[in-house]
Coordinates of C-alpha atoms in Angstrom, one line a residue:
Chain A
X13 CA 100.1 75.7 84.6
X14 CA 100.2 78.6 82.1
X15 CA 102.2 81.4 83.7
X16 CA 100.7 84.7 82.9
X17 CA 101.4 88.3 84.0
X18 CA 100.3 91.7 82.8
X19 CA 103.5 93.7 83.5
X20 CA 103.6 95.3 80.1
X21 CA 101.5 95.4 77.0
X22 CA 104.3 93.2 75.6
X23 CA 103.1 90.4 77.9
X24 CA 99.8 90.3 76.0
X25 CA 100.5 91.0 72.4
X26 CA 97.7 91.5 69.9
X27 CA 95.9 88.2 70.8
X28 CA 96.1 88.9 74.5
X29 CA 94.7 92.4 74.1
X30 CA 91.9 91.1 71.9
X31 CA 91.1 88.4 74.4
X32 CA 90.8 91.0 77.2
X33 CA 88.6 93.3 75.0
X34 CA 86.3 90.4 74.2
X35 CA 86.0 89.4 77.9
X36 CA 85.2 93.1 78.6
X37 CA 82.0 92.8 76.4
X38 CA 80.9 90.1 78.9
X39 CA 81.8 92.0 82.0
X40 CA 80.1 95.1 80.6
X41 CA 76.9 93.0 80.5
X42 CA 77.5 91.8 84.0
X43 CA 77.9 95.4 85.2
X44 CA 74.5 96.3 83.9
X45 CA 72.7 93.6 86.0
X46 CA 70.7 94.1 89.1
X47 CA 73.4 92.1 90.9
X48 CA 76.5 93.1 89.1
X49 CA 78.6 90.3 90.5
X50 CA 79.6 86.8 89.3
X51 CA 81.2 84.0 91.3
X52 CA 84.0 83.5 88.8
X53 CA 87.0 84.0 91.1
X54 CA 85.5 82.8 94.3
X55 CA 88.3 81.7 96.7
X56 CA 91.0 83.7 94.9
X57 CA 92.9 86.4 96.8
X58 CA 94.2 89.6 95.2
X59 CA 96.7 91.9 96.9
X60 CA 96.8 95.5 96.0
X61 CA 100.3 96.9 96.7
X62 CA 100.4 100.6 96.0
X63 CA 103.7 102.4 96.8
X64 CA 102.4 105.5 95.0
X65 CA 99.1 107.4 95.4
X66 CA 96.2 106.4 93.3
X67 CA 92.4 106.9 93.4
X68 CA 90.8 105.5 90.3
X69 CA 93.2 102.7 89.6
X70 CA 93.2 101.3 93.1
X71 CA 89.4 101.7 93.6
X72 CA 88.7 100.1 90.2
X73 CA 90.9 97.1 91.0
X74 CA 89.2 96.7 94.3
X75 CA 85.8 97.0 92.8
X76 CA 86.7 94.6 90.0
X77 CA 87.9 92.0 92.6
X78 CA 84.7 92.2 94.5
X79 CA 82.5 91.9 91.4
X80 CA 84.4 88.7 90.6
X81 CA 83.8 87.4 94.2
X82 CA 87.6 87.4 94.9
X83 CA 88.9 88.7 98.2
X84 CA 91.2 91.7 98.1
X85 CA 93.9 92.7 100.5
X86 CA 94.8 96.4 100.5
X87 CA 98.3 97.4 101.4
X88 CA 98.5 101.1 101.6
X89 CA 102.1 101.9 102.2
X90 CA 101.4 104.7 104.6
X91 CA 100.0 102.4 107.3
X92 CA 102.2 99.3 106.7
X93 CA 105.6 98.1 107.8
X94 CA 107.1 99.8 104.8
X95 CA 107.1 102.9 106.9
X96 CA 109.3 101.0 109.3
X97 CA 111.8 100.3 106.5
X98 CA 110.6 96.9 105.3
X99 CA 112.1 96.1 101.9
X100 CA 110.0 95.5 98.7
X101 CA 111.2 91.9 98.7
X102 CA 110.2 91.2 102.4
X103 CA 106.8 92.9 101.8
X104 CA 106.2 90.7 98.7
X105 CA 107.3 87.6 100.5
X106 CA 105.1 88.3 103.4
X107 CA 102.0 88.9 101.2
X108 CA 102.9 85.8 99.2
X109 CA 103.1 83.7 102.4
X110 CA 99.5 84.7 103.1
X111 CA 98.5 82.9 99.9
X112 CA 97.6 85.4 97.3
X113 CA 96.8 84.5 93.7
X114 CA 97.6 87.9 92.1
X115 CA 99.5 91.0 93.1
X116 CA 98.5 94.4 91.6
X117 CA 101.5 96.6 92.1
X118 CA 102.2 100.3 91.6
X119 CA 105.7 101.6 92.3
X120 CA 107.7 104.7 91.6
X121 CA 110.5 102.7 90.0
X122 CA 110.4 101.2 86.6
X123 CA 110.8 97.5 86.4
X124 CA 109.4 96.5 89.8
X125 CA 106.7 94.2 88.4
X126 CA 109.5 92.2 86.8
X127 CA 111.2 91.6 90.1
X128 CA 108.1 90.3 91.9
X129 CA 108.0 86.8 90.2
X130 CA 111.3 86.1 91.8
X131 CA 109.7 86.2 95.2
X132 CA 106.2 85.0 94.6
X133 CA 104.2 82.5 92.5
X134 CA 101.3 85.0 92.2
X135 CA 100.3 86.6 88.9
X136 CA 101.5 90.2 88.6
X137 CA 99.6 93.1 87.2
X138 CA 101.5 96.4 86.7
X139 CA 99.3 99.3 87.9
X140 CA 102.0 101.8 87.0
X141 CA 105.8 101.5 87.4
X142 CA 107.6 104.9 87.4
X143 CA 107.5 106.4 83.9
X144 CA 107.5 103.0 82.3
X145 CA 104.2 101.3 81.8
X146 CA 100.5 101.3 82.9
X147 CA 99.0 98.5 80.8
X148 CA 95.5 98.3 82.2
X149 CA 95.1 102.0 81.4
X150 CA 96.0 101.2 77.8
X151 CA 93.6 98.4 77.7
X152 CA 90.7 100.5 78.9
X153 CA 91.6 103.2 76.4
X154 CA 91.6 100.6 73.6
X155 CA 88.2 99.3 74.8
X156 CA 86.8 102.9 75.0
X157 CA 88.0 103.7 71.4
X158 CA 86.7 100.3 70.0
X159 CA 83.3 100.9 71.5
X160 CA 83.0 104.4 70.1
X161 CA 84.8 104.1 66.7
X162 CA 84.9 100.4 66.0
X163 CA 88.1 98.4 65.5
X164 CA 91.4 100.4 65.9
X165 CA 92.8 99.2 62.6
X166 CA 93.8 102.2 60.5
X167 CA 92.7 104.8 63.1
X168 CA 95.0 107.8 63.6
X169 CA 95.6 108.5 67.3
X170 CA 97.4 111.6 68.5
X171 CA 98.9 111.6 72.0
X172 CA 99.7 115.1 73.3
X173 CA 101.7 116.3 76.2
X174 CA 104.3 115.1 78.7
X175 CA 105.3 111.9 76.8
X176 CA 108.7 111.8 78.5
X177 CA 107.3 111.1 82.0
X178 CA 104.2 109.3 80.9
X179 CA 103.8 105.6 81.6
X180 CA 100.3 105.9 80.0
X181 CA 101.9 107.0 76.7
X182 CA 104.4 104.1 76.7
X183 CA 101.7 101.5 77.2
X184 CA 99.2 103.1 75.0
X185 CA 101.6 103.5 72.0
X186 CA 102.3 99.7 72.2
X187 CA 98.7 98.8 72.5
X188 CA 97.4 101.1 69.8
X189 CA 100.2 100.0 67.4
X190 CA 99.5 96.3 68.1
X191 CA 95.9 96.8 67.2
X192 CA 96.8 98.4 63.9
X193 CA 96.3 102.1 64.6
X194 CA 98.9 104.7 63.7
X195 CA 100.2 107.0 66.4
X196 CA 101.5 110.6 66.4
X197 CA 103.2 112.0 69.5
X198 CA 102.9 115.8 70.1
X199 CA 105.1 117.5 72.7
X200 CA 107.7 120.3 73.1
X201 CA 111.1 118.8 72.5
X202 CA 112.0 118.9 76.2
X203 CA 109.1 116.6 76.9
X204 CA 109.7 114.2 74.0
X205 CA 111.7 111.1 74.9
X206 CA 115.0 110.6 73.1
X207 CA 114.3 107.1 71.8
X208 CA 111.0 107.6 69.9
X209 CA 112.7 106.6 66.7
X210 CA 112.4 103.0 67.9
X211 CA 108.7 103.3 68.8
X212 CA 107.2 103.2 65.3
X213 CA 105.4 106.5 65.7
X214 CA 105.4 110.0 64.1
X215 CA 106.5 112.9 66.2
X216 CA 106.0 116.6 66.0
X217 CA 106.0 119.7 68.2
X218 CA 103.3 121.4 66.2
X219 CA 99.9 120.4 67.7
X220 CA 97.8 122.4 65.3
X221 CA 99.2 120.6 62.3
X222 CA 97.7 117.2 63.3
X223 CA 94.4 118.0 64.9
X224 CA 92.3 117.8 61.7
X225 CA 93.7 114.3 60.8
X226 CA 93.2 112.7 64.1
X227 CA 90.5 110.2 65.1
X228 CA 91.5 110.4 68.7
X229 CA 93.2 113.3 70.6
X230 CA 94.7 111.7 73.7
X231 CA 95.7 114.5 76.1
X232 CA 98.2 113.6 78.8
X233 CA 98.3 115.0 82.3
X234 CA 101.0 117.6 82.8
X235 CA 102.9 116.1 85.7
X236 CA 103.0 119.2 87.8
X237 CA 105.0 117.4 90.5
X238 CA 107.8 116.9 88.0
X239 CA 108.0 120.4 86.8
X240 CA 110.6 121.8 89.1
X241 CA 113.2 120.9 86.5
X242 CA 111.6 123.5 84.1
X243 CA 110.8 121.3 81.1
X244 CA 108.6 124.1 79.9
X245 CA 109.1 127.8 80.3
X246 CA 105.7 128.2 82.1
X247 CA 102.4 126.3 82.4
X248 CA 100.7 129.2 80.7
X249 CA 102.9 129.0 77.6
X250 CA 102.5 125.2 77.6
X251 CA 98.7 125.6 77.7
X252 CA 98.8 128.0 74.8
X253 CA 100.9 125.8 72.6
X254 CA 99.8 122.3 73.6
X255 CA 96.5 122.7 75.6
X256 CA 93.3 121.5 74.0
X257 CA 91.3 124.7 74.0
X258 CA 87.8 125.1 72.7
X259 CA 89.0 126.8 69.6
X260 CA 91.4 123.9 68.9
X261 CA 88.6 121.4 69.5
X262 CA 86.6 123.2 66.7
X263 CA 89.1 122.0 64.1
X264 CA 88.7 118.3 65.1
X265 CA 86.9 115.9 62.8
X266 CA 83.2 115.8 63.9
X267 CA 83.3 112.1 65.1
X268 CA 86.8 112.1 66.6
X269 CA 87.3 111.5 70.4
X270 CA 88.9 113.5 73.2
X271 CA 90.5 111.3 75.8
X272 CA 92.4 111.9 79.1
X273 CA 93.6 109.4 81.6
X274 CA 92.9 111.7 84.6
X275 CA 93.4 113.3 86.9
X276 CA 92.9 116.4 84.8
X277 CA 94.6 119.8 85.2
X278 CA 91.8 121.9 83.9
X279 CA 93.2 125.0 82.3
X280 CA 96.6 123.4 81.5
X281 CA 96.5 120.4 79.1
X282 CA 92.8 120.9 78.5
X283 CA 90.6 123.9 78.8
X284 CA 88.3 124.0 81.8
X285 CA 85.2 122.7 80.1
X286 CA 86.6 120.1 77.7
X287 CA 85.5 117.2 79.8
X288 CA 81.9 118.2 79.0
X289 CA 82.7 118.6 75.3
X290 CA 80.4 116.4 73.2
X291 CA 83.4 114.5 71.7
X292 CA 84.9 113.8 75.2
X293 CA 84.8 110.2 76.4
X294 CA 86.6 110.9 79.6
X295 CA 83.7 109.6 81.7
X296 CA 83.5 106.4 79.6
X297 CA 87.1 105.8 80.3
X298 CA 86.5 105.9 84.0
X299 CA 83.4 103.6 83.7
X300 CA 85.4 101.1 81.6
X301 CA 88.1 101.0 84.2
X302 CA 86.3 98.5 86.4
X303 CA 85.3 96.4 83.5
X304 CA 88.8 96.2 82.0
X305 CA 90.2 95.3 85.4
X306 CA 87.7 92.5 85.8
X307 CA 88.8 91.2 82.4
X308 CA 92.5 91.5 83.3
X309 CA 92.0 89.6 86.6
X310 CA 89.8 86.9 84.9
X311 CA 92.3 86.6 82.1
X312 CA 95.1 85.8 84.6
X313 CA 93.2 83.8 87.2
X314 CA 90.2 82.3 85.4
X315 CA 90.7 81.9 81.7
X316 CA 94.4 81.0 81.7
X317 CA 95.6 79.7 85.0
X318 CA 94.9 76.0 84.6
X319 CA 95.9 73.2 86.9
X320 CA 95.1 69.8 85.4
X321 CA 93.2 67.4 87.6
X322 CA 93.6 63.6 87.3
X323 CA 90.6 62.0 85.6
X324 CA 89.0 65.2 84.6
X325 CA 87.3 65.2 81.3
X326 CA 86.4 68.2 79.2
X327 CA 82.7 68.4 78.5
Chain B
X23 CA 84.1 64.2 58.9
X24 CA 82.2 67.1 60.2
X25 CA 83.5 70.6 59.6
X26 CA 84.3 71.9 63.1
X27 CA 83.3 75.4 62.0
X28 CA 79.8 74.3 61.4
X29 CA 79.3 72.7 64.8
X30 CA 77.9 74.5 67.9
X31 CA 80.2 72.6 70.2
X32 CA 83.3 74.7 71.1
X33 CA 86.4 72.6 70.5
X34 CA 89.3 73.1 72.9
X35 CA 91.5 70.9 70.8
X36 CA 91.4 68.5 68.0
X37 CA 88.8 67.9 65.3
X38 CA 85.4 66.4 65.6
X39 CA 84.9 63.1 63.7
X40 CA 81.3 62.0 63.4
X41 CA 80.8 58.3 63.8
X42 CA 77.0 58.1 63.4
X43 CA 73.9 60.2 62.8
X44 CA 71.4 60.0 65.7
X45 CA 68.8 62.3 64.3
X46 CA 68.4 64.0 60.9
X47 CA 66.9 67.5 60.3
X48 CA 63.4 66.2 60.2
X49 CA 64.0 64.4 63.5
X50 CA 65.2 67.6 65.2
X51 CA 62.3 69.5 63.8
X52 CA 59.7 67.0 65.0
X53 CA 61.3 66.7 68.4
X54 CA 61.2 70.5 68.8
X55 CA 57.5 70.5 67.8
X56 CA 56.7 67.8 70.3
X57 CA 58.7 69.6 73.1
X58 CA 56.8 72.9 72.3
X59 CA 53.5 71.1 72.9
X60 CA 54.8 69.5 76.1
X61 CA 55.9 72.9 77.4
X62 CA 52.4 74.3 76.7
X63 CA 50.7 71.3 78.2
X64 CA 52.9 71.3 81.4
X65 CA 52.4 75.0 82.0
X66 CA 48.8 75.3 80.8
X67 CA 49.7 77.9 78.2
X68 CA 52.3 80.6 77.9
X69 CA 51.4 82.9 80.8
X70 CA 54.6 84.1 82.6
X71 CA 56.8 81.8 80.5
X72 CA 60.4 82.8 79.5
X73 CA 62.8 80.8 77.4
X74 CA 66.5 81.1 78.2
X75 CA 68.9 79.5 75.7
X76 CA 72.3 78.6 77.0
X77 CA 75.3 79.8 74.9
X78 CA 76.2 78.4 72.5
X79 CA 74.2 75.3 71.6
X80 CA 70.9 76.2 73.4
X81 CA 70.3 79.5 71.8
X82 CA 69.2 78.5 68.3
X83 CA 67.0 75.8 69.9
X84 CA 65.3 78.3 72.2
X85 CA 64.6 80.6 69.3
X86 CA 63.1 77.7 67.3
X87 CA 60.9 76.7 70.3
X88 CA 59.7 80.3 70.6
X89 CA 58.8 80.3 66.9
X90 CA 56.9 77.1 67.4
X91 CA 55.0 78.4 70.4
X92 CA 54.1 81.5 68.4
X93 CA 52.7 79.4 65.6
X94 CA 50.7 77.1 68.0
X95 CA 49.4 79.7 70.4
X96 CA 49.7 83.0 68.4
X97 CA 51.6 84.5 71.3
X98 CA 55.2 85.4 71.5
X99 CA 57.5 84.3 74.3
X100 CA 60.5 86.3 75.5
X101 CA 63.8 84.6 74.7
X102 CA 66.9 85.4 76.7
X103 CA 70.4 84.0 76.2
X104 CA 72.8 83.1 79.0
X105 CA 76.5 82.5 79.0
X106 CA 77.3 80.5 82.2
X107 CA 81.1 80.7 82.0
X108 CA 81.6 82.9 85.0
X109 CA 79.4 80.5 87.1
X110 CA 81.2 77.3 86.2
X111 CA 82.8 75.2 88.9
X112 CA 85.8 74.2 86.7
X113 CA 87.3 77.7 86.4
X114 CA 91.0 77.2 87.1
X115 CA 90.8 73.5 86.2
X116 CA 90.3 74.0 82.5
X117 CA 90.3 77.0 80.2
X118 CA 86.9 78.6 80.7
X119 CA 86.2 81.4 78.1
X120 CA 82.8 82.8 77.5
X121 CA 81.3 82.8 74.0
X122 CA 78.7 85.5 73.5
X123 CA 77.6 88.0 76.1
X124 CA 74.5 87.2 78.1
X125 CA 71.3 89.0 76.9
X126 CA 68.6 89.0 79.5
X127 CA 66.6 92.1 79.0
X128 CA 63.9 91.3 81.6
X129 CA 63.5 90.6 85.3
X130 CA 62.9 86.9 85.9
X131 CA 61.1 87.3 89.2
X132 CA 57.9 85.2 89.3
X133 CA 58.4 84.0 85.8
X134 CA 58.5 80.3 84.7
X135 CA 62.0 80.0 83.2
X136 CA 62.6 77.2 80.7
X137 CA 66.3 76.7 80.3
X138 CA 67.2 75.3 76.8
X139 CA 70.4 73.5 76.0
X140 CA 71.5 71.2 73.2
X141 CA 73.1 68.4 75.3
X142 CA 72.6 67.4 78.9
X143 CA 75.7 65.5 80.2
X144 CA 77.2 65.9 83.7
X145 CA 74.6 68.5 84.7
X146 CA 77.3 71.0 85.7
X147 CA 76.4 73.6 83.1
X148 CA 72.8 73.5 84.3
X149 CA 73.9 73.9 87.9
X150 CA 75.9 77.0 86.8
X151 CA 72.9 78.3 84.8
X152 CA 70.5 78.0 87.8
X153 CA 73.0 80.0 89.9
X154 CA 73.1 82.6 87.1
X155 CA 69.3 82.7 86.8
X156 CA 68.7 83.7 90.4
X157 CA 71.0 86.7 89.9
X158 CA 68.3 88.0 87.5
X159 CA 65.4 87.6 90.0
X160 CA 63.5 84.9 91.8
X161 CA 61.7 82.8 89.3
X162 CA 58.5 81.0 90.1
X163 CA 60.0 77.8 88.7
X164 CA 63.0 76.7 86.5
X165 CA 62.4 73.9 84.0
X166 CA 64.9 72.3 81.6
X167 CA 64.5 71.4 77.9
X168 CA 67.4 69.6 76.1
X169 CA 67.6 68.1 72.7
X170 CA 69.8 65.2 73.8
X171 CA 70.2 63.6 77.2
X172 CA 73.4 61.6 77.0
X173 CA 73.6 60.4 80.6
X174 CA 76.7 60.5 82.9
X175 CA 75.1 62.9 85.4
X176 CA 77.3 64.1 88.2
X177 CA 74.6 66.2 89.9
X178 CA 71.0 65.5 90.9
X179 CA 69.6 67.3 87.8
X180 CA 66.9 65.9 85.4
X181 CA 65.4 67.4 82.3
X182 CA 61.6 68.2 82.0
X183 CA 61.6 68.1 78.1
X184 CA 63.9 65.8 76.1
X185 CA 64.3 65.5 72.4
X186 CA 66.0 62.1 72.6
X187 CA 67.8 60.0 75.2
X188 CA 71.1 58.7 73.8
X189 CA 73.4 56.3 75.6
X190 CA 77.0 57.4 75.1
X191 CA 80.5 56.8 76.2
X192 CA 82.1 59.5 78.3
X193 CA 84.8 60.3 75.7
X194 CA 82.3 60.7 72.9
X195 CA 80.9 64.1 71.8
X196 CA 77.3 64.9 70.6
X197 CA 76.9 67.7 68.1
X198 CA 73.4 69.2 67.7
X199 CA 72.5 71.5 64.8
X200 CA 69.2 72.2 62.9
X201 CA 70.5 69.7 60.3
X202 CA 70.6 66.8 62.7
X203 CA 72.4 65.3 65.6
X204 CA 75.8 63.6 65.2
X205 CA 77.7 61.3 67.6
X206 CA 81.4 61.3 67.3
X207 CA 84.8 61.7 68.9
X208 CA 87.4 64.4 69.1
X209 CA 90.7 63.4 67.6
X210 CA 93.9 65.2 68.0
X211 CA 94.8 67.1 64.9
X212 CA 97.8 65.6 63.2
X213 CA 100.3 68.2 62.2

């Protein structure tokens, strides 16, 4: 049995990312069918274990499971025994005892997806762990860029905003770099992580200096729930220096892309009508979410997870 | 020794070593010509007919059959391609990766679908293909055309149009291209 997880982009490497992007071309075709569903993962059970709120990630994993004919179990923490104080370990062992093949986990603490394999044989997909990683978001962003601009090799991608608290930024930087793109991070110094020297990226606090060179402007969500600590003087000042306004968008290259992982704070990191900008691919990102998650699940449970049967011959 | 890059048979491991030539290029061309006529005869023309080539090996054969049918009847036949990976019954038993995305730009309801593949072996690919086909509509009929029927069926499936019946051993491999049909074995690559 090949043991596979998607806890970090590091679990995939360039070849894994490319395998998932290739699978996504197939699942994209499936999603255009009259019956957008295949029996590939019939009999498999996928548990969705979300300790943090989520709309699009949870729904897209659930839809992806159904379109692969897998069964999905939804553990929303608000209505489960976690409310009664059940530990993460006990919850995972309980789910595992029900016989699940994959666990999709979102948790407020970094590193939780690495704990799970101690307590379960299921494949683990990280759907966001604290400020650490969110690999399926990075995969769908790579897929969106590849579909619009071709291979990522040599592309210049600029990620703007609250890098410090962003799991999306951490996974995306790894994925973009593995596929050969170059990455520039733009943030005020208070929102730039301390260790970016090891990331293999350029950094700046001057947004306007990089707009014209970028093939992709990736705007991060300002994490308003984490702003009590005053990382920026005011949201208005942040919007003025780092927000993608219509006038800033005018200095973009004509074919470059505007991306955002959602949910969007209109008027903060992007101006209120930027989603409707002709270069915006925000809606494509959402549409590709289901497709990428089908690929991720199939990559773990279909393409790779092999148990050899006696006397079975390859055709 | 055949160059594995030139074959249509995806190799999971090892290298294909040809032992004998079953058909040459002329043989393949003549068989396709005869099968084209058989398809026409069986269906009394091309009305409602659709060819569906199975990825990878059936696609070029389906295109060739469509060319022949155009030449004979002066009428073009729609050709779709189908990758059956997600319908296979051995997902989780061996590594099942799709090759090229399915391309089926038409509804199959009330059409006569001729599935085209290079080699008919256990029949499991065809079983998967039939499941996939019904997701694209309810065809009036599904027929099967293969270049080589090599036996060893594991399911109650039989072809309607056959290029050639070839008795084989289970561990052998049949490689079909426009240039001919080779029978050989897979040998582990020595490093």
